XYZ file of C-alpha atoms in Angstrom:
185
model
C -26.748 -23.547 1.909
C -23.409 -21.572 3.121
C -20.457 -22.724 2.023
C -17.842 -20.715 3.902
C -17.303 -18.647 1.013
C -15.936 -21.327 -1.149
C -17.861 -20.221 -3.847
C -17.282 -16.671 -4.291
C -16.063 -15.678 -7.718
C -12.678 -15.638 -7.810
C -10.608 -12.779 -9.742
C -10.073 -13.197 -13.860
C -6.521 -13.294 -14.612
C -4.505 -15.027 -17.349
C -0.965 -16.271 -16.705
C 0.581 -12.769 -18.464
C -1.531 -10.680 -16.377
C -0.853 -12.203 -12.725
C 3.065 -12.054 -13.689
C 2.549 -8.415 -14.803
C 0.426 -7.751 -12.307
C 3.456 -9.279 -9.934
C 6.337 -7.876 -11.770
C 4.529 -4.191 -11.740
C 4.045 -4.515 -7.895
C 8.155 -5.376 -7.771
C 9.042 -2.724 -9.769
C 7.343 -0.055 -7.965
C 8.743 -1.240 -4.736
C 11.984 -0.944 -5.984
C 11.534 1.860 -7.624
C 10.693 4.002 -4.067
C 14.682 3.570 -3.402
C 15.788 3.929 -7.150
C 16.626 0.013 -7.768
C 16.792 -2.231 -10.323
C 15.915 -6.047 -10.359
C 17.637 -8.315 -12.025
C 15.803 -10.154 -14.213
C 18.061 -13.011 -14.691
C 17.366 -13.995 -11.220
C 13.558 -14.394 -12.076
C 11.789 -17.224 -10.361
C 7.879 -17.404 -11.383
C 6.394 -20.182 -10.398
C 2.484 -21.053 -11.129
C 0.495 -24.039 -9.198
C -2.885 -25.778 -9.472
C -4.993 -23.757 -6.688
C -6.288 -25.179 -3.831
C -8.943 -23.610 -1.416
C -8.397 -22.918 2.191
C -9.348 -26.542 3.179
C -7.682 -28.351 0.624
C -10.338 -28.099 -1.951
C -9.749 -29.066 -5.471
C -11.245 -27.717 -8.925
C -10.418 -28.634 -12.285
C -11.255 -24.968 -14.297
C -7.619 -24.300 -14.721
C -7.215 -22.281 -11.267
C -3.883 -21.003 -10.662
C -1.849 -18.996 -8.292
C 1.709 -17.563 -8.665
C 4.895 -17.505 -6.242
C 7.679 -15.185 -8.097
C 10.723 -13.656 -6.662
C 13.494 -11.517 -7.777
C 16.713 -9.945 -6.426
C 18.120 -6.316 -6.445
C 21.247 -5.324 -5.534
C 21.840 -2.904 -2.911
C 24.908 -1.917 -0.574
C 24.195 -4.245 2.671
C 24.136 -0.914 4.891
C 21.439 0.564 2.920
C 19.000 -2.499 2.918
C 16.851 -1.393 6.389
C 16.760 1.957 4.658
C 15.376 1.004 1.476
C 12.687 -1.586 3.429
C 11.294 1.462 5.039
C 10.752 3.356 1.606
C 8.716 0.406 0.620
C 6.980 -0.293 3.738
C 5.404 3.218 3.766
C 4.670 2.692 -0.186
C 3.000 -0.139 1.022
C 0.938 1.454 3.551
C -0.122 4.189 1.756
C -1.699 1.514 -0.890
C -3.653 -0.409 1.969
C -1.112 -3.384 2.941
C -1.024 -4.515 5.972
C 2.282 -4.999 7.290
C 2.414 -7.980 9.370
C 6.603 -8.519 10.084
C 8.833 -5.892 10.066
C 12.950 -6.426 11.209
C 16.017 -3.984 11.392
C 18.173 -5.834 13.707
C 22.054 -7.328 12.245
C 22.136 -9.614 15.338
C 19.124 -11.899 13.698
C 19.505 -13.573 9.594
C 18.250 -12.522 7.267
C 19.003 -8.631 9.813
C 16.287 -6.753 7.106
C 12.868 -7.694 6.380
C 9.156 -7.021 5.674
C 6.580 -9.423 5.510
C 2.854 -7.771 4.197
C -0.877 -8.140 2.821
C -3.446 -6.898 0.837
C -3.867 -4.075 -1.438
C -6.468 -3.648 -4.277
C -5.279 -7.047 -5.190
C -4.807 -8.922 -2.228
C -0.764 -10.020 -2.696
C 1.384 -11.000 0.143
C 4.645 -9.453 0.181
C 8.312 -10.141 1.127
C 11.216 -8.024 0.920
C 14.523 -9.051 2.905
C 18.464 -8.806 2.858
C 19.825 -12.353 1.149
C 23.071 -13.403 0.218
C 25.312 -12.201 -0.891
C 24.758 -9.388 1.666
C 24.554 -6.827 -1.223
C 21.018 -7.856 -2.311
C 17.329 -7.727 -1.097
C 15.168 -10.635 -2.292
C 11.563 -9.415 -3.439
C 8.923 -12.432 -2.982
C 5.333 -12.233 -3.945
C 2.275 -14.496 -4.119
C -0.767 -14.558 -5.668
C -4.620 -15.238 -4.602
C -6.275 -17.917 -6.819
C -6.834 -16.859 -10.640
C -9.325 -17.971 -12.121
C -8.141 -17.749 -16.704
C -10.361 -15.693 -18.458
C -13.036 -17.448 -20.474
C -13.054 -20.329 -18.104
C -16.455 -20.774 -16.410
C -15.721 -21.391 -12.099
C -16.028 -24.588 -11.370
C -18.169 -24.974 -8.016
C -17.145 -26.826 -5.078
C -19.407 -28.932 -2.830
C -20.077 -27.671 0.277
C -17.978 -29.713 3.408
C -19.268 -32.365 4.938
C -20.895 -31.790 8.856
C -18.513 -31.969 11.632
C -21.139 -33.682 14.120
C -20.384 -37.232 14.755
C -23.480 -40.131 13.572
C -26.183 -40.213 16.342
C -25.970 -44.000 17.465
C -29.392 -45.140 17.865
C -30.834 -45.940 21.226
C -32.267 -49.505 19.644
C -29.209 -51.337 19.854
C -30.145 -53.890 17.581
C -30.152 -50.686 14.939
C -26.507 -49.562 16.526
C -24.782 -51.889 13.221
C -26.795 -50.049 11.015
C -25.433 -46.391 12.405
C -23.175 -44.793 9.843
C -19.690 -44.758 10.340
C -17.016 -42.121 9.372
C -14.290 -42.834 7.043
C -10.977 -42.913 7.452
C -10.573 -41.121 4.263
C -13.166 -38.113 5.293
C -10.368 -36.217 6.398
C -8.883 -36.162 3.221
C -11.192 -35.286 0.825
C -10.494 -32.085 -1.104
C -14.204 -31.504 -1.044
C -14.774 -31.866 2.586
């Protein structure tokens, strides 16, 4: 039976190595325009993981959201976004939002996907104007040692055939109102 993929192994991390993994990625980026982050401005934040359609597992699945801010002279922010947009490239991101324009807030950005390990990417101006916000996010980590947990496949989308008895119509199975909202389809 396919099951959309919901299956697939997922990539062996622990909690250390996705915020390395993270924090590496950040560094780099700043790096291409000599910057420093500043690491009391840290925000890491790991959640339960939940698939595409809401799906639920309970093998210790995680993701991370983390961002960090660097200071940089406001005029030098659209500058510094294209060092790290071409780093990006060259390392098989996909950008997908790009913005040099001081009429529109926040006037520098870069939105982007992919690489080796499949991160999506943020970089923009933020306030006070003399900083660029770095914002990253995980796929689903799976802790190593922890045997994947598999989810059921979704339940069909075709509606109950009513059959043409209608004595047997009271017997036809009915959807729940609650179908919609189970994490395992």
């Amino acid at each position: 039976m396919n099951d959309g993929g919901k299956n697939d192994p997922l990539p062996v991390k622990s909690r250390g190595q996705a915020e390395h993994l993270v924090r590496s990625l950040v560094d780099s980026l700043a790096g291409e325009y000599d910057l420093k982050v500043d690491g009391k401005t840290v925000h890491a934040e790991f959640r339960h993981c939940y698939g595409e359609n809401g799906e639920s597992a309970s093998d210790g699945r995680f993701d991370l959201t983390y961002a960090v801010r660097a200071t940089v002279p406001e005029a030098e922010h659209g500058k510094a976004i294209r060092a790290m947009r071409k780093k990006l490239e060259a390392e098989g991101y996909k950008v997908s939002g790009y913005r040099e324009d001081k009429t529109k807030k926040p006037w520098a950005l870069m939105d982007a996907d992919g690489g080796k390990d499949d991160l999506s990417v943020s970089v923009e101006s933020y306030m006070p104007p003399t900083q660029l916000v770095f914002s990253v996010s995980t796929p689903c980590f799976l802790p190593p040692g922890t045997k994947q947990e598999q989810v059921s496949a979704p339940a069909p989308d075709a509606a109950p055939v009513t059959p043409k008895d209608p004595r047997l119509a009271l017997m036809a199975p009915t959807r729940s109102a609650h179908t919609g909202n189970n994490p395992f389809g």
